[in-house]
Tab-separated table of C-alpha atoms in Angstrom:
chain	number	residue	atom	x	y	z
A	1	UNK	CA	0.000	0.000	0.000
A	2	UNK	CA	1.314	3.461	-0.912
A	3	UNK	CA	1.407	5.848	2.041
A	4	UNK	CA	3.473	8.583	0.394
A	5	UNK	CA	0.608	11.070	0.546
A	6	UNK	CA	0.508	10.727	4.340
A	7	UNK	CA	3.818	12.584	4.756
A	8	UNK	CA	2.262	16.028	4.580
A	9	UNK	CA	5.238	17.844	6.108
A	10	UNK	CA	8.961	16.931	5.964
A	11	UNK	CA	8.960	16.722	9.784
A	12	UNK	CA	6.288	13.966	9.777
A	13	UNK	CA	6.574	10.243	10.263
A	14	UNK	CA	4.106	7.517	9.322
A	15	UNK	CA	3.604	5.102	12.217
A	16	UNK	CA	2.202	1.570	12.108
A	17	UNK	CA	0.275	1.151	15.368
A	18	UNK	CA	1.207	-1.773	17.615
A	19	UNK	CA	-0.650	-0.719	20.792
A	20	UNK	CA	-3.249	1.846	21.818
A	21	UNK	CA	-5.737	2.365	24.658
A	22	UNK	CA	-9.230	3.529	25.490
A	23	UNK	CA	-8.615	6.498	27.759
A	24	UNK	CA	-10.830	8.736	29.887
A	25	UNK	CA	-10.527	11.622	27.443
A	26	UNK	CA	-11.786	9.310	24.684
A	27	UNK	CA	-14.821	8.504	26.828
A	28	UNK	CA	-15.719	12.173	27.299
A	29	UNK	CA	-15.999	12.460	23.526
A	30	UNK	CA	-17.614	9.059	22.990
A	31	UNK	CA	-20.249	9.699	25.665
A	32	UNK	CA	-20.901	13.187	24.271
A	33	UNK	CA	-20.207	14.913	27.581
A	34	UNK	CA	-17.631	17.032	25.768
A	35	UNK	CA	-19.215	18.259	22.550
A	36	UNK	CA	-16.320	18.093	20.133
A	37	UNK	CA	-16.880	14.976	18.014
A	38	UNK	CA	-17.461	15.168	14.273
A	39	UNK	CA	-18.063	12.600	11.541
A	40	UNK	CA	-14.817	10.893	10.634
A	41	UNK	CA	-12.952	11.731	13.859
A	42	UNK	CA	-10.603	9.006	15.098
A	43	UNK	CA	-10.170	8.452	18.830
A	44	UNK	CA	-7.100	7.065	20.566
A	45	UNK	CA	-5.394	9.127	23.233
A	46	UNK	CA	-2.382	6.885	23.864
A	47	UNK	CA	-0.519	4.914	21.197
A	48	UNK	CA	2.810	3.586	20.011
A	49	UNK	CA	4.150	1.690	17.036
A	50	UNK	CA	6.868	1.163	14.441
A	51	UNK	CA	8.005	3.853	12.004
A	52	UNK	CA	7.103	3.030	8.392
A	53	UNK	CA	8.136	6.296	6.717
A	54	UNK	CA	9.947	9.465	7.696
A	55	UNK	CA	9.983	12.969	6.263
A	56	UNK	CA	13.145	14.490	4.850
A	57	UNK	CA	13.673	16.779	7.864
A	58	UNK	CA	13.298	14.137	10.587
A	59	UNK	CA	16.725	13.970	12.233
A	60	UNK	CA	16.565	11.698	15.277
A	61	UNK	CA	14.398	8.809	14.123
A	62	UNK	CA	14.671	6.031	11.550
A	63	UNK	CA	12.463	3.582	9.678
A	64	UNK	CA	11.756	0.441	11.699
A	65	UNK	CA	12.260	2.182	15.022
A	66	UNK	CA	9.781	1.518	17.831
A	67	UNK	CA	8.412	4.702	19.417
A	68	UNK	CA	5.820	5.994	21.862
A	69	UNK	CA	3.877	9.097	20.763
A	70	UNK	CA	2.925	11.876	23.175
A	71	UNK	CA	-0.810	12.422	23.534
A	72	UNK	CA	-0.349	16.195	23.404
A	73	UNK	CA	1.193	16.601	19.953
A	74	UNK	CA	3.013	19.922	20.057
A	75	UNK	CA	6.192	21.848	19.306
A	76	UNK	CA	7.316	24.032	22.199
A	77	UNK	CA	10.788	25.412	22.883
A	78	UNK	CA	9.824	26.177	26.500
A	79	UNK	CA	8.723	22.558	27.154
A	80	UNK	CA	5.186	23.719	27.945
A	81	UNK	CA	3.514	20.963	25.961
A	82	UNK	CA	-0.209	21.194	26.541
A	83	UNK	CA	-2.181	20.835	23.308
A	84	UNK	CA	-4.328	17.756	22.970
A	85	UNK	CA	-6.722	16.652	20.232
A	86	UNK	CA	-7.921	14.189	17.637
A	87	UNK	CA	-7.363	12.364	15.284
A	88	UNK	CA	-5.925	9.648	17.432
A	89	UNK	CA	-4.295	6.264	17.459
A	90	UNK	CA	-7.135	3.755	17.330
A	91	UNK	CA	-6.188	3.029	13.739
A	92	UNK	CA	-3.737	0.944	11.723
A	93	UNK	CA	-1.507	3.884	10.798
A	94	UNK	CA	-1.034	7.422	12.113
A	95	UNK	CA	0.792	10.423	10.687
A	96	UNK	CA	2.728	12.062	13.523
A	97	UNK	CA	3.749	15.724	13.036
A	98	UNK	CA	6.939	17.221	14.528
A	99	UNK	CA	8.118	13.663	15.025
A	100	UNK	CA	11.497	14.447	16.571
A	101	UNK	CA	9.703	16.196	19.451
A	102	UNK	CA	6.629	14.010	19.791
A	103	UNK	CA	8.124	10.502	19.513
A	104	UNK	CA	10.101	8.722	22.214
A	105	UNK	CA	12.350	5.876	20.979
A	106	UNK	CA	11.571	2.846	23.102
A	107	UNK	CA	14.199	0.285	24.215
A	108	UNK	CA	13.567	-3.333	23.283
A	109	UNK	CA	13.693	-4.407	26.924
A	110	UNK	CA	10.458	-2.534	27.717
A	111	UNK	CA	7.364	-4.308	26.303
A	112	UNK	CA	4.446	-2.463	24.735
A	113	UNK	CA	2.215	-3.009	27.769
A	114	UNK	CA	4.604	-0.887	29.837
A	115	UNK	CA	6.017	1.551	27.289
A	116	UNK	CA	2.577	2.510	25.960
A	117	UNK	CA	1.702	4.457	29.104
A	118	UNK	CA	4.627	6.815	28.622
A	119	UNK	CA	2.384	8.487	26.054
A	120	UNK	CA	0.191	9.950	28.799
A	121	UNK	CA	-0.725	8.466	32.150
A	122	UNK	CA	2.731	7.941	33.660
A	123	UNK	CA	4.051	11.424	32.770
A	124	UNK	CA	0.681	12.813	33.868
A	125	UNK	CA	1.075	11.192	37.286
A	126	UNK	CA	4.501	12.789	37.624
A	127	UNK	CA	3.209	16.137	36.311
A	128	UNK	CA	0.335	16.196	38.811
A	129	UNK	CA	2.706	15.552	41.708
A	130	UNK	CA	5.240	18.104	40.473
A	131	UNK	CA	2.796	20.981	40.063
A	132	UNK	CA	1.079	19.886	43.290
A	133	UNK	CA	4.316	20.551	45.189
A	134	UNK	CA	4.504	16.995	46.529
A	135	UNK	CA	7.734	16.537	48.481
A	136	UNK	CA	9.244	14.033	50.863
A	137	UNK	CA	7.097	13.766	54.018
A	138	UNK	CA	4.178	15.697	52.442
A	139	UNK	CA	0.695	14.648	53.469
A	140	UNK	CA	-1.185	14.082	50.219
A	141	UNK	CA	-4.839	13.388	49.413
A	142	UNK	CA	-5.842	12.057	45.995
A	143	UNK	CA	-9.300	12.393	44.461
A	144	UNK	CA	-9.389	9.786	41.681
A	145	UNK	CA	-10.002	6.144	40.871
A	146	UNK	CA	-8.940	5.921	37.226
A	147	UNK	CA	-5.487	4.724	36.102
A	148	UNK	CA	-3.774	8.008	37.015
A	149	UNK	CA	-5.266	8.074	40.492
A	150	UNK	CA	-4.483	4.387	41.026
A	151	UNK	CA	-0.837	4.874	40.080
A	152	UNK	CA	-0.599	7.938	42.323
A	153	UNK	CA	-2.205	5.987	45.141
A	154	UNK	CA	0.313	3.115	45.055
A	155	UNK	CA	2.246	4.974	47.766
A	156	UNK	CA	-0.773	5.839	49.897
A	157	UNK	CA	-1.246	4.532	53.422
A	158	UNK	CA	-5.032	4.722	53.692
A	159	UNK	CA	-8.014	5.105	51.383
A	160	UNK	CA	-11.514	6.503	51.880
A	161	UNK	CA	-14.514	4.940	50.153
A	162	UNK	CA	-16.786	7.915	49.418
A	163	UNK	CA	-19.775	5.562	49.242
A	164	UNK	CA	-19.234	4.599	52.872
A	165	UNK	CA	-17.919	7.826	54.411
A	166	UNK	CA	-18.297	11.562	54.096
A	167	UNK	CA	-14.982	12.295	52.395
A	168	UNK	CA	-14.455	15.723	53.926
A	169	UNK	CA	-15.350	14.701	57.472
A	170	UNK	CA	-13.314	11.505	57.365
A	171	UNK	CA	-10.218	13.112	55.864
A	172	UNK	CA	-10.194	15.962	58.377
A	173	UNK	CA	-10.520	13.408	61.173
A	174	UNK	CA	-7.447	11.653	59.789
A	175	UNK	CA	-5.461	14.859	59.105
A	176	UNK	CA	-6.722	17.674	61.361
A	177	UNK	CA	-6.181	21.028	59.682
A	178	UNK	CA	-5.952	19.474	56.226
A	179	UNK	CA	-3.333	17.890	53.969
A	180	UNK	CA	-0.334	19.653	52.446
A	181	UNK	CA	-1.227	18.708	48.873
A	182	UNK	CA	-4.467	17.676	47.174
A	183	UNK	CA	-4.306	15.955	43.794
A	184	UNK	CA	-7.339	15.814	41.490
A	185	UNK	CA	-7.585	13.337	38.603
A	186	UNK	CA	-11.361	12.965	38.325
A	187	UNK	CA	-12.641	15.475	35.710
A	188	UNK	CA	-15.771	17.499	35.207
A	189	UNK	CA	-18.581	14.970	34.860
A	190	UNK	CA	-18.616	13.248	38.261
A	191	UNK	CA	-21.315	14.789	40.430
A	192	UNK	CA	-21.955	13.807	44.035
A	193	UNK	CA	-24.555	16.310	45.258
A	194	UNK	CA	-28.152	16.538	44.078
A	195	UNK	CA	-27.664	20.268	43.460
A	196	UNK	CA	-24.937	19.786	40.865
A	197	UNK	CA	-26.763	16.841	39.284
A	198	UNK	CA	-29.852	18.994	38.741
A	199	UNK	CA	-27.918	22.014	37.477
A	200	UNK	CA	-25.916	19.940	35.008
A	201	UNK	CA	-29.092	18.221	33.801
A	202	UNK	CA	-30.701	21.639	33.208
A	203	UNK	CA	-27.534	22.929	31.461
A	204	UNK	CA	-27.071	25.572	34.162
A	205	UNK	CA	-23.437	24.497	34.494
A	206	UNK	CA	-21.162	22.280	32.425
A	207	UNK	CA	-18.919	20.914	35.178
A	208	UNK	CA	-19.532	19.452	38.605
A	209	UNK	CA	-17.811	21.251	41.476
A	210	UNK	CA	-18.250	18.745	44.293
A	211	UNK	CA	-14.697	17.407	44.130
A	212	UNK	CA	-13.123	20.861	43.948
A	213	UNK	CA	-15.122	21.987	46.987
A	214	UNK	CA	-13.958	18.973	48.982
A	215	UNK	CA	-10.345	19.635	48.021
A	216	UNK	CA	-10.482	23.272	49.100
A	217	UNK	CA	-12.047	22.230	52.403
A	218	UNK	CA	-9.516	19.467	53.067
A	219	UNK	CA	-6.301	21.267	52.112
A	220	UNK	CA	-4.427	23.047	54.897
A	221	UNK	CA	-3.846	26.785	54.897
A	222	UNK	CA	-1.125	27.715	52.378
A	223	UNK	CA	-1.381	24.250	50.857
A	224	UNK	CA	-1.461	23.296	47.179
A	225	UNK	CA	-4.181	21.866	44.938
A	226	UNK	CA	-3.246	20.185	41.653
A	227	UNK	CA	-5.967	19.713	39.002
A	228	UNK	CA	-5.095	17.392	36.109
A	229	UNK	CA	-8.533	15.956	35.370
A	230	UNK	CA	-10.177	17.417	32.258
A	231	UNK	CA	-12.606	20.283	32.841
A	232	UNK	CA	-14.952	21.649	30.228
A	233	UNK	CA	-16.162	25.183	30.933
A	234	UNK	CA	-17.924	26.503	34.039
A	235	UNK	CA	-18.989	25.406	37.518
A	236	UNK	CA	-21.445	26.965	39.974
A	237	UNK	CA	-21.083	27.485	43.730
A	238	UNK	CA	-17.286	27.559	43.625
A	239	UNK	CA	-15.972	28.359	47.158
A	240	UNK	CA	-13.723	31.224	46.140
A	241	UNK	CA	-13.908	32.810	49.610
A	242	UNK	CA	-12.423	29.837	51.499
A	243	UNK	CA	-9.885	29.369	48.704
A	244	UNK	CA	-8.645	32.953	49.089
A	245	UNK	CA	-8.772	33.102	52.873
A	246	UNK	CA	-6.769	29.877	53.197
A	247	UNK	CA	-4.077	31.266	50.876
A	248	UNK	CA	-4.239	28.151	48.686
A	249	UNK	CA	-2.187	27.680	45.554
A	250	UNK	CA	-4.371	26.102	42.876
A	251	UNK	CA	-2.677	24.943	39.709
A	252	UNK	CA	-3.661	22.669	36.856
A	253	UNK	CA	-3.196	21.650	33.281
A	254	UNK	CA	-2.440	18.703	31.083
A	255	UNK	CA	0.881	16.931	31.302
A	256	UNK	CA	4.086	18.249	29.776
A	257	UNK	CA	4.610	14.698	28.576
A	258	UNK	CA	7.649	15.268	26.378
A	259	UNK	CA	9.374	17.047	29.262
A	260	UNK	CA	8.914	14.163	31.712
A	261	UNK	CA	8.863	10.948	29.686
A	262	UNK	CA	12.604	10.197	29.628
A	263	UNK	CA	12.735	10.418	33.425
A	264	UNK	CA	9.648	8.183	33.639
A	265	UNK	CA	11.162	5.734	31.129
A	266	UNK	CA	14.100	5.141	33.441
A	267	UNK	CA	11.730	4.551	36.360
A	268	UNK	CA	10.055	1.787	34.327
A	269	UNK	CA	13.396	0.268	33.292
A	270	UNK	CA	14.562	0.199	36.913
A	271	UNK	CA	11.359	-1.483	38.076
A	272	UNK	CA	10.413	1.398	40.359
A	273	UNK	CA	7.256	1.939	38.336
A	274	UNK	CA	5.150	-0.806	36.735
A	275	UNK	CA	1.841	0.291	35.176
A	276	UNK	CA	0.638	-3.217	34.242
A	277	UNK	CA	-1.801	-3.392	37.138
A	278	UNK	CA	-4.090	-0.802	35.468
A	279	UNK	CA	-4.746	-3.046	32.442
A	280	UNK	CA	-8.213	-4.621	32.567
A	281	UNK	CA	-8.631	-6.042	29.023
A	282	UNK	CA	-6.434	-6.819	26.034
A	283	UNK	CA	-8.171	-6.502	22.648
A	284	UNK	CA	-7.083	-6.575	19.010
A	285	UNK	CA	-6.964	-3.359	16.979
A	286	UNK	CA	-9.694	-4.624	14.660
């Protein structure tokens, strides 16, 4: 098959996909909770494969090389990689722009089921902890139960089941005064209170604010809140007064994957980090 037309820019590569995932950001689009899908769009937030073709200006890659591709395809001299979009990698082949920046050569001693997650979730875990000011001996609370939250929580001592306990009350009993750092990896569409459920149903707000309110309540004065779950637009009843009075630092944003992935790669090679436990199903690409 002739793929010459797929090299639209001399900095492109053409990648034959060997592994991809179904990711939370795909589900937002698939479930129509984020209105940005159009006919012909291809999902696939995380993917990797083998290079089939390279453009004339690709300098650091070669045909036949195995690479992971960053979910946030971008070109940024300041390493502030933060643009994410479709088309994605749930396909046989993908054209990857700015390939020297957006592809990570993968050693043969790391299998696909570990290397694949360098495209997003593992660097995102690191990013969330870095911007959340997590340090040695920090007390940290994590709001999440997807793959990112589960990887973050591997080092946790205790967990709180929100279906059994009032999260805010229980956490403040455990850590009076609040935690040093609160990490969010939930996203906009998980409501807990009836108020937010009704307002979202009536299109009076796009995003649920229950989790953010709990985090502000449970973070100590002068603490830090890190938001890496995807948010859509607006939320009602945001507790801006307590946030300001407690002198909280609130930061967020998608992972600077290309900045962190070489560090994370070495953590996988050393055995310090193994993401295999988040895999629930293995399926074929077709």
